[in-house]
Structure formats: structure tokens, C-alpha cells
PDB file of C-alpha atoms in Angstrom:
ATOM      1  CA  GLY A   1      15.307  -9.793  -3.500  1.00 55.00           C
ATOM      2  CA  GLU A   2      13.901  -7.698  -0.707  1.00 64.00           C
ATOM      3  CA  ASP A   3      11.654  -9.413   1.805  1.00 85.00           C
ATOM      4  CA  VAL A   4       9.423  -8.106   4.575  1.00 90.00           C
ATOM      5  CA  GLU A   5       8.031 -10.473   7.177  1.00 92.00           C
ATOM      6  CA  GLN A   6       5.216 -10.005   9.656  1.00 94.00           C
ATOM      7  CA  SER A   7       3.228 -12.270  11.901  1.00 91.00           C
ATOM      8  CA  LEU A   8      -0.212 -12.796  10.430  1.00 90.00           C
ATOM      9  CA  PHE A   9      -2.467 -12.410  13.464  1.00 94.00           C
ATOM     10  CA  LEU A  10      -2.593 -10.515  16.744  1.00 96.00           C
ATOM     11  CA  SER A  11      -5.394 -10.429  19.266  1.00 97.00           C
ATOM     12  CA  VAL A  12      -5.544  -7.982  22.177  1.00 97.00           C
ATOM     13  CA  ARG A  13      -8.087  -6.777  24.706  1.00 97.00           C
ATOM     14  CA  GLU A  14      -9.517  -3.295  24.426  1.00 97.00           C
ATOM     15  CA  GLY A  15      -7.440  -0.872  26.463  1.00 97.00           C
ATOM     16  CA  ASP A  16      -4.263  -2.957  26.285  1.00 97.00           C
ATOM     17  CA  SER A  17      -1.249  -2.095  24.150  1.00 97.00           C
ATOM     18  CA  SER A  18      -0.702  -3.806  20.797  1.00 97.00           C
ATOM     19  CA  VAL A  19       2.740  -4.447  19.392  1.00 97.00           C
ATOM     20  CA  ILE A  20       3.044  -5.455  15.764  1.00 98.00           C
ATOM     21  CA  ASN A  21       6.463  -6.618  14.622  1.00 97.00           C
ATOM     22  CA  CYS A  22       8.143  -6.613  11.241  1.00 96.00           C
ATOM     23  CA  THR A  23      11.516  -7.741   9.937  1.00 95.00           C
ATOM     24  CA  TYR A  24      13.083  -6.805   6.642  1.00 91.00           C
ATOM     25  CA  THR A  25      16.115  -7.902   4.700  1.00 87.00           C
ATOM     26  CA  ASP A  26      17.087  -4.927   2.555  1.00 79.00           C
ATOM     27  CA  SER A  27      19.936  -3.187   4.348  1.00 75.00           C
ATOM     28  CA  SER A  28      19.600  -0.190   2.031  1.00 76.00           C
ATOM     29  CA  SER A  29      16.065   0.525   3.230  1.00 72.00           C
ATOM     30  CA  THR A  30      15.711   4.199   3.844  1.00 77.00           C
ATOM     31  CA  TYR A  31      12.050   4.643   4.623  1.00 83.00           C
ATOM     32  CA  LEU A  32       9.916   2.232   6.610  1.00 89.00           C
ATOM     33  CA  TYR A  33       6.164   2.590   6.791  1.00 91.00           C
ATOM     34  CA  TRP A  34       3.138   1.343   8.618  1.00 94.00           C
ATOM     35  CA  TYR A  35      -0.159   1.263   6.744  1.00 93.00           C
ATOM     36  CA  LYS A  36      -3.612   0.381   8.046  1.00 93.00           C
ATOM     37  CA  GLN A  37      -6.238  -1.326   5.931  1.00 89.00           C
ATOM     38  CA  GLU A  38      -9.801  -1.620   7.125  1.00 87.00           C
ATOM     39  CA  PRO A  39     -12.080  -4.223   5.494  1.00 81.00           C
ATOM     40  CA  GLY A  40     -12.836  -3.398   1.878  1.00 74.00           C
ATOM     41  CA  ALA A  41     -10.836  -0.166   1.948  1.00 78.00           C
ATOM     42  CA  GLY A  42      -7.539   1.075   0.613  1.00 80.00           C
ATOM     43  CA  LEU A  43      -4.433   1.665   2.644  1.00 85.00           C
ATOM     44  CA  GLN A  44      -4.096   4.510   5.078  1.00 86.00           C
ATOM     45  CA  LEU A  45      -0.616   5.733   5.925  1.00 86.00           C
ATOM     46  CA  LEU A  46      -0.276   5.654   9.697  1.00 91.00           C
ATOM     47  CA  THR A  47       3.306   6.680  10.155  1.00 90.00           C
ATOM     48  CA  TYR A  48       6.763   6.300   8.712  1.00 88.00           C
ATOM     49  CA  ILE A  49      10.290   6.464   9.980  1.00 89.00           C
ATOM     50  CA  PHE A  50      13.599   7.278   8.366  1.00 86.00           C
ATOM     51  CA  SER A  51      16.317   4.692   8.762  1.00 84.00           C
ATOM     52  CA  ASN A  52      18.505   7.101  10.715  1.00 85.00           C
ATOM     53  CA  MET A  53      15.901   7.302  13.477  1.00 87.00           C
ATOM     54  CA  ASP A  54      15.405   4.866  16.359  1.00 90.00           C
ATOM     55  CA  MET A  55      11.975   5.902  17.501  1.00 93.00           C
ATOM     56  CA  LYS A  56       9.066   8.006  16.441  1.00 92.00           C
ATOM     57  CA  GLN A  57       5.978   8.722  18.493  1.00 94.00           C
ATOM     58  CA  ASP A  58       2.716  10.139  17.236  1.00 90.00           C
ATOM     59  CA  GLN A  59      -0.140  10.209  19.742  1.00 94.00           C
ATOM     60  CA  ARG A  60      -1.017   6.574  20.489  1.00 96.00           C
ATOM     61  CA  LEU A  61       1.447   5.211  17.948  1.00 96.00           C
ATOM     62  CA  THR A  62       5.099   4.481  18.668  1.00 96.00           C
ATOM     63  CA  VAL A  63       7.454   3.135  16.032  1.00 96.00           C
ATOM     64  CA  LEU A  64      10.716   1.517  17.072  1.00 96.00           C
ATOM     65  CA  LEU A  65      13.466   0.723  14.598  1.00 94.00           C
ATOM     66  CA  ASN A  66      16.422  -1.559  15.279  1.00 93.00           C
ATOM     67  CA  LYS A  67      18.460  -1.103  12.156  1.00 90.00           C
ATOM     68  CA  LYS A  68      21.140  -3.553  13.244  1.00 90.00           C
ATOM     69  CA  ASP A  69      18.592  -6.359  13.560  1.00 92.00           C
ATOM     70  CA  LYS A  70      16.424  -4.975  10.715  1.00 91.00           C
ATOM     71  CA  HIS A  71      13.442  -5.027  13.029  1.00 94.00           C
ATOM     72  CA  LEU A  72      10.560  -2.567  13.038  1.00 95.00           C
ATOM     73  CA  SER A  73       7.672  -2.474  15.485  1.00 97.00           C
ATOM     74  CA  LEU A  74       4.451  -0.537  15.836  1.00 97.00           C
ATOM     75  CA  ARG A  75       3.002  -0.073  19.294  1.00 98.00           C
ATOM     76  CA  ILE A  76      -0.574   1.091  19.659  1.00 97.00           C
ATOM     77  CA  ALA A  77      -1.358   2.314  23.156  1.00 97.00           C
ATOM     78  CA  ASP A  78      -4.825   1.960  24.659  1.00 97.00           C
ATOM     79  CA  THR A  79      -6.030  -0.158  21.739  1.00 98.00           C
ATOM     80  CA  GLN A  80      -9.627   0.488  20.706  1.00 97.00           C
ATOM     81  CA  THR A  81     -12.099  -1.599  18.721  1.00 95.00           C
ATOM     82  CA  GLY A  82     -11.692   0.879  15.872  1.00 94.00           C
ATOM     83  CA  ASP A  83      -8.074  -0.193  15.618  1.00 96.00           C
ATOM     84  CA  SER A  84      -9.161  -3.607  14.359  1.00 96.00           C
ATOM     85  CA  ALA A  85      -7.687  -3.835  10.861  1.00 95.00           C
ATOM     86  CA  ILE A  86      -4.804  -5.256   8.886  1.00 93.00           C
ATOM     87  CA  TYR A  87      -1.511  -3.473   9.412  1.00 96.00           C
ATOM     88  CA  PHE A  88       1.114  -3.559   6.682  1.00 94.00           C
ATOM     89  CA  CYS A  89       4.782  -2.923   7.168  1.00 94.00           C
ATOM     90  CA  ALA A  90       6.540  -1.616   4.058  1.00 91.00           C
ATOM     91  CA  GLU A  91       9.973  -0.423   3.071  1.00 87.00           C
ATOM     92  CA  THR A  92      11.507   1.461   0.222  1.00 80.00           C
ATOM     93  CA  PRO A  93      15.143   1.605  -0.818  1.00 70.00           C
ATOM     94  CA  ALA A  94      17.344   4.669  -0.802  1.00 58.00           C
ATOM     95  CA  SER A  95      16.306   7.555  -3.020  1.00 53.00           C
ATOM     96  CA  GLY A  96      17.782   7.308  -6.443  1.00 46.00           C
ATOM     97  CA  ALA A  97      18.090   3.559  -6.220  1.00 43.00           C
ATOM     98  CA  GLY A  98      14.886   2.954  -8.139  1.00 46.00           C
ATOM     99  CA  SER A  99      11.400   4.204  -8.606  1.00 50.00           C
ATOM    100  CA  TYR A 100      10.535   4.306  -4.913  1.00 60.00           C
ATOM    101  CA  GLN A 101       8.679   1.045  -5.059  1.00 72.00           C
ATOM    102  CA  LEU A 102       7.344  -0.215  -1.795  1.00 81.00           C
ATOM    103  CA  THR A 103       7.898  -3.760  -0.652  1.00 84.00           C
ATOM    104  CA  PHE A 104       5.086  -4.875   1.621  1.00 88.00           C
ATOM    105  CA  GLY A 105       4.804  -7.500   4.269  1.00 90.00           C
ATOM    106  CA  LYS A 106       1.770  -9.779   4.120  1.00 88.00           C
ATOM    107  CA  GLY A 107       0.014  -7.798   6.810  1.00 92.00           C
ATOM    108  CA  THR A 108      -0.912  -8.466  10.449  1.00 95.00           C
ATOM    109  CA  LYS A 109      -4.576  -8.780  11.243  1.00 94.00           C
ATOM    110  CA  LEU A 110      -5.236  -7.081  14.561  1.00 97.00           C
ATOM    111  CA  SER A 111      -8.368  -8.152  16.378  1.00 96.00           C
ATOM    112  CA  VAL A 112      -9.447  -6.128  19.389  1.00 97.00           C
ATOM    113  CA  ILE A 113     -11.604  -7.928  21.933  1.00 95.00           C
ATOM    114  CA  PRO A 114     -14.090  -5.663  23.709  1.00 91.00           C
TER     115      PRO A 114
ATOM    116  CA  GLY B   1      -2.720  15.076   4.546  1.00 67.00           C
ATOM    117  CA  ALA B   2      -2.441  14.190   0.883  1.00 78.00           C
ATOM    118  CA  VAL B   3      -5.620  12.727  -0.593  1.00 88.00           C
ATOM    119  CA  VAL B   4      -5.839  10.239  -3.410  1.00 91.00           C
ATOM    120  CA  SER B   5      -9.177   9.264  -4.895  1.00 93.00           C
ATOM    121  CA  GLN B   6     -10.178   6.373  -7.117  1.00 95.00           C
ATOM    122  CA  HIS B   7     -13.197   5.961  -9.308  1.00 95.00           C
ATOM    123  CA  PRO B   8     -15.208   3.825  -9.425  1.00 95.00           C
ATOM    124  CA  SER B   9     -15.051   2.217  -5.998  1.00 92.00           C
ATOM    125  CA  ARG B  10     -16.777  -0.893  -7.245  1.00 93.00           C
ATOM    126  CA  VAL B  11     -17.488  -2.216 -10.709  1.00 95.00           C
ATOM    127  CA  ILE B  12     -19.098  -5.362 -12.055  1.00 95.00           C
ATOM    128  CA  CYS B  13     -18.667  -6.149 -15.720  1.00 95.00           C
ATOM    129  CA  LYS B  14     -19.181  -8.964 -18.176  1.00 95.00           C
ATOM    130  CA  SER B  15     -16.339 -11.070 -19.438  1.00 96.00           C
ATOM    131  CA  GLY B  16     -14.737  -9.588 -22.549  1.00 95.00           C
ATOM    132  CA  THR B  17     -15.478  -5.963 -21.762  1.00 96.00           C
ATOM    133  CA  SER B  18     -12.956  -3.284 -20.793  1.00 96.00           C
ATOM    134  CA  VAL B  19     -12.978  -1.338 -17.562  1.00 96.00           C
ATOM    135  CA  LYS B  20     -11.243   1.952 -16.809  1.00 97.00           C
ATOM    136  CA  ILE B  21     -10.208   2.921 -13.289  1.00 97.00           C
ATOM    137  CA  GLU B  22      -9.164   6.481 -12.476  1.00 96.00           C
ATOM    138  CA  CYS B  23      -6.703   7.548  -9.818  1.00 96.00           C
ATOM    139  CA  ARG B  24      -6.447  11.205  -8.860  1.00 94.00           C
ATOM    140  CA  SER B  25      -4.254  13.111  -6.458  1.00 92.00           C
ATOM    141  CA  LEU B  26      -6.612  15.769  -5.168  1.00 91.00           C
ATOM    142  CA  ASP B  27      -4.393  18.273  -3.423  1.00 87.00           C
ATOM    143  CA  PHE B  28      -0.930  17.648  -4.767  1.00 86.00           C
ATOM    144  CA  GLN B  29       0.883  16.906  -7.965  1.00 87.00           C
ATOM    145  CA  ALA B  30       2.284  13.427  -8.309  1.00 85.00           C
ATOM    146  CA  THR B  31       4.981  12.776 -10.832  1.00 79.00           C
ATOM    147  CA  THR B  32       4.845   9.091 -10.019  1.00 87.00           C
ATOM    148  CA  MET B  33       1.811   6.913  -9.432  1.00 91.00           C
ATOM    149  CA  PHE B  34       1.720   3.206  -8.726  1.00 92.00           C
ATOM    150  CA  TRP B  35      -0.874   0.557  -9.432  1.00 94.00           C
ATOM    151  CA  TYR B  36      -1.256  -2.409  -7.112  1.00 92.00           C
ATOM    152  CA  ARG B  37      -3.415  -5.472  -7.105  1.00 93.00           C
ATOM    153  CA  GLN B  38      -4.534  -7.235  -3.992  1.00 86.00           C
ATOM    154  CA  PHE B  39      -5.901 -10.757  -3.886  1.00 78.00           C
ATOM    155  CA  PRO B  40      -8.107 -11.812  -0.982  1.00 73.00           C
ATOM    156  CA  LYS B  41      -6.219 -12.069   2.293  1.00 67.00           C
ATOM    157  CA  GLN B  42      -2.928 -11.303   0.589  1.00 73.00           C
ATOM    158  CA  SER B  43      -0.560  -8.394   0.438  1.00 77.00           C
ATOM    159  CA  LEU B  44      -0.364  -5.896  -2.358  1.00 82.00           C
ATOM    160  CA  MET B  45       1.372  -6.788  -5.567  1.00 86.00           C
ATOM    161  CA  LEU B  46       2.904  -3.959  -7.543  1.00 87.00           C
ATOM    162  CA  MET B  47       1.701  -4.055 -11.128  1.00 92.00           C
ATOM    163  CA  ALA B  48       3.294  -0.999 -12.656  1.00 92.00           C
ATOM    164  CA  THR B  49       4.922   2.337 -12.025  1.00 89.00           C
ATOM    165  CA  SER B  50       3.501   5.269 -13.918  1.00 89.00           C
ATOM    166  CA  ASN B  51       5.413   8.476 -14.561  1.00 85.00           C
ATOM    167  CA  GLU B  52       3.672  11.527 -15.957  1.00 82.00           C
ATOM    168  CA  GLY B  53       4.213  11.923 -19.652  1.00 81.00           C
ATOM    169  CA  SER B  54       6.036   8.657 -20.203  1.00 83.00           C
ATOM    170  CA  LYS B  55       5.248   4.994 -20.651  1.00 86.00           C
ATOM    171  CA  ALA B  56       4.517   2.947 -17.579  1.00 90.00           C
ATOM    172  CA  THR B  57       7.030   0.436 -16.271  1.00 90.00           C
ATOM    173  CA  TYR B  58       5.424  -2.941 -15.723  1.00 93.00           C
ATOM    174  CA  GLU B  59       6.483  -5.569 -13.241  1.00 89.00           C
ATOM    175  CA  GLN B  60       7.488  -8.977 -14.467  1.00 88.00           C
ATOM    176  CA  GLY B  61       4.488 -11.113 -15.278  1.00 91.00           C
ATOM    177  CA  VAL B  62       2.083  -8.203 -15.762  1.00 93.00           C
ATOM    178  CA  GLU B  63       0.735  -7.975 -19.315  1.00 93.00           C
ATOM    179  CA  LYS B  64       1.056  -4.408 -20.523  1.00 92.00           C
ATOM    180  CA  ASP B  65      -1.413  -4.949 -23.348  1.00 94.00           C
ATOM    181  CA  LYS B  66      -4.017  -6.162 -20.907  1.00 96.00           C
ATOM    182  CA  PHE B  67      -3.491  -3.543 -18.233  1.00 96.00           C
ATOM    183  CA  LEU B  68      -3.182  -0.232 -20.055  1.00 95.00           C
ATOM    184  CA  ILE B  69      -1.891   2.635 -17.964  1.00 94.00           C
ATOM    185  CA  ASN B  70      -2.076   6.276 -18.944  1.00 90.00           C
ATOM    186  CA  HIS B  71      -0.607   9.073 -16.840  1.00 88.00           C
ATOM    187  CA  ALA B  72      -1.660  12.103 -18.814  1.00 82.00           C
ATOM    188  CA  SER B  73      -1.327  14.729 -16.115  1.00 88.00           C
ATOM    189  CA  LEU B  74       0.304  15.287 -12.748  1.00 88.00           C
ATOM    190  CA  THR B  75      -2.946  14.524 -10.977  1.00 91.00           C
ATOM    191  CA  LEU B  76      -4.489  11.705 -12.994  1.00 93.00           C
ATOM    192  CA  SER B  77      -3.522   8.169 -13.896  1.00 94.00           C
ATOM    193  CA  THR B  78      -5.854   5.602 -15.414  1.00 95.00           C
ATOM    194  CA  LEU B  79      -5.726   1.820 -15.497  1.00 97.00           C
ATOM    195  CA  THR B  80      -7.763   0.086 -18.188  1.00 97.00           C
ATOM    196  CA  VAL B  81      -8.336  -3.630 -17.861  1.00 97.00           C
ATOM    197  CA  THR B  82      -8.934  -4.748 -21.426  1.00 96.00           C
ATOM    198  CA  SER B  83     -10.997  -7.801 -22.354  1.00 96.00           C
ATOM    199  CA  ALA B  84     -11.544  -8.573 -18.700  1.00 95.00           C
ATOM    200  CA  HIS B  85     -11.968 -12.159 -17.550  1.00 95.00           C
ATOM    201  CA  PRO B  86     -13.069 -13.602 -14.209  1.00 94.00           C
ATOM    202  CA  GLU B  87      -9.453 -14.147 -13.152  1.00 93.00           C
ATOM    203  CA  ASP B  88      -8.964 -10.379 -13.372  1.00 95.00           C
ATOM    204  CA  SER B  89     -11.435  -9.934 -10.525  1.00 94.00           C
ATOM    205  CA  SER B  90      -9.502  -8.296  -7.730  1.00 92.00           C
ATOM    206  CA  PHE B  91      -9.025  -5.210  -5.615  1.00 92.00           C
ATOM    207  CA  TYR B  92      -6.994  -2.596  -7.482  1.00 94.00           C
ATOM    208  CA  ILE B  93      -5.291   0.143  -5.500  1.00 93.00           C
ATOM    209  CA  CYS B  94      -3.348   3.121  -6.766  1.00 94.00           C
ATOM    210  CA  SER B  95      -0.910   5.294  -4.907  1.00 92.00           C
ATOM    211  CA  ALA B  96       0.725   8.615  -5.599  1.00 90.00           C
ATOM    212  CA  ARG B  97       4.169   9.584  -4.479  1.00 83.00           C
ATOM    213  CA  LEU B  98       5.097  12.850  -2.849  1.00 76.00           C
ATOM    214  CA  ALA B  99       8.525  14.348  -3.223  1.00 69.00           C
ATOM    215  CA  THR B 100       9.330  13.030   0.257  1.00 66.00           C
ATOM    216  CA  ASP B 101       9.090   9.461  -1.084  1.00 66.00           C
ATOM    217  CA  THR B 102       5.943   8.869   0.915  1.00 75.00           C
ATOM    218  CA  GLN B 103       3.194   7.117  -0.961  1.00 80.00           C
ATOM    219  CA  TYR B 104      -0.436   7.883  -0.360  1.00 87.00           C
ATOM    220  CA  PHE B 105      -2.994   5.316  -1.380  1.00 89.00           C
ATOM    221  CA  GLY B 106      -6.387   5.550  -2.965  1.00 91.00           C
ATOM    222  CA  PRO B 107      -9.383   3.774  -1.428  1.00 88.00           C
ATOM    223  CA  GLY B 108      -9.235   0.994  -3.992  1.00 91.00           C
ATOM    224  CA  THR B 109     -11.537  -0.333  -6.694  1.00 93.00           C
ATOM    225  CA  ARG B 110     -13.232  -3.697  -6.387  1.00 93.00           C
ATOM    226  CA  LEU B 111     -13.509  -5.278  -9.839  1.00 94.00           C
ATOM    227  CA  THR B 112     -15.770  -8.266 -10.358  1.00 94.00           C
ATOM    228  CA  VAL B 113     -15.843  -9.869 -13.793  1.00 95.00           C
ATOM    229  CA  LEU B 114     -18.777 -12.179 -14.435  1.00 95.00           C
TER     230      LEU B 114
END
């Protein structure tokens, strides 16, 4: 079945850039997402990218997609302490292939050191 | 952006009782809603897919008689945990799907069964 892999932990200094990586196995993935989860809270959609795109930038967030290698990354510029959270990578197959179920990675815990 | 609410945010109940969790899409109509369960320090596990006006589709291993899902309108889905036991204690998160395939998540409900 589909699988999404992420490293579990990342620690960066405040002001530096953070890069969170994700690999996936489903070649039919059409939409790839990044969600943020703060302690005790639900998931917040940060950004998403269509599989026919290579890059998407939204303020401090940059998403890079290497479809050939099935690799997705999220770069957070000028990381702040408020960015400390767990970041989930998720993918969904092509429309019509199912009920749009998301497959999540286990999440990367980002710790920002002041 | 699209807003999804959940109620209650936290509930503590005695073993053997039933608990109902509501999920509402506040500013859009959602034909499909999803219910997830998250164990501590783990990723989300999809429990069921709920389509308005029809029976929910449960994932393998999820007891449909224990986790009753009702999707009576385009803005409301409910999850009832029947005869709850301590092992049902978890963080339950719902999401609602927009026509663009993007899922927006509720803030989650923390269930503790004593």
C-alpha cells in the first residue's frame, strides 16, 4: 500500500531555515500536503502542491517536489519559536481513484532553539 | 480559509457510557467528512469516511457498531463512541473535504475514558 516517510525530529536555531523532508511511494499521488500540529491541537493546513508543479512558495514557506524521486520538502525561512510543532506530510491519490483519503507520514517534530 | 469546528474539545466519561462528538464545517458545505484517531506521538489513523446522506465507510479493523457515524447534513457529521472503554481514550480529529480535494481539519476532541 501507499507509504509516506518522514524523519521524526529536527532542531534548528531561531532565524535559521528549516527543511523538512518527506518521501512517498504512491506514483499516482496527485496532491501533496503539509500540515502543522501544535501540542494538543488539530491539524492546520499549511500548504499543498499539485503533482504537476515543482515548487510553490507562500511567504516564508517553500515547497519543493521531485516527482521522479517521489521526494517532497518544506522549507521554512527565518524560523521562529512559534514554528515549533509537528509537521505532517500527506498525499492523496488521483481524483476518482477513491474517496480522497489522505495517507500521512508519522510527522516531524520541529524544535526551534531561541 | 475553510473552518471546521469540533465539539466538545475535551471530554471525560466513565467506562460503559457513550460519547458523541460533533464535526461542523462552518463556512462551506462538505459532501465528504473523515474521522481520524491519533494515539500519543503517532500519526493519524483514518477510521471512516462519511458521505452526506449515506452510510459511512469504515477502515479495516474499525468496529462500525462501536463508532457510530452520522452525516445528516452537508455541514454536520457526528461520531458516537458507544460503550466507551479506557482503550478508546484518544484524540479524535475530523476533517471536511472541499471540492478541490483539500481537507480541512477540526481542532480535535480529547476523549478520556475512566
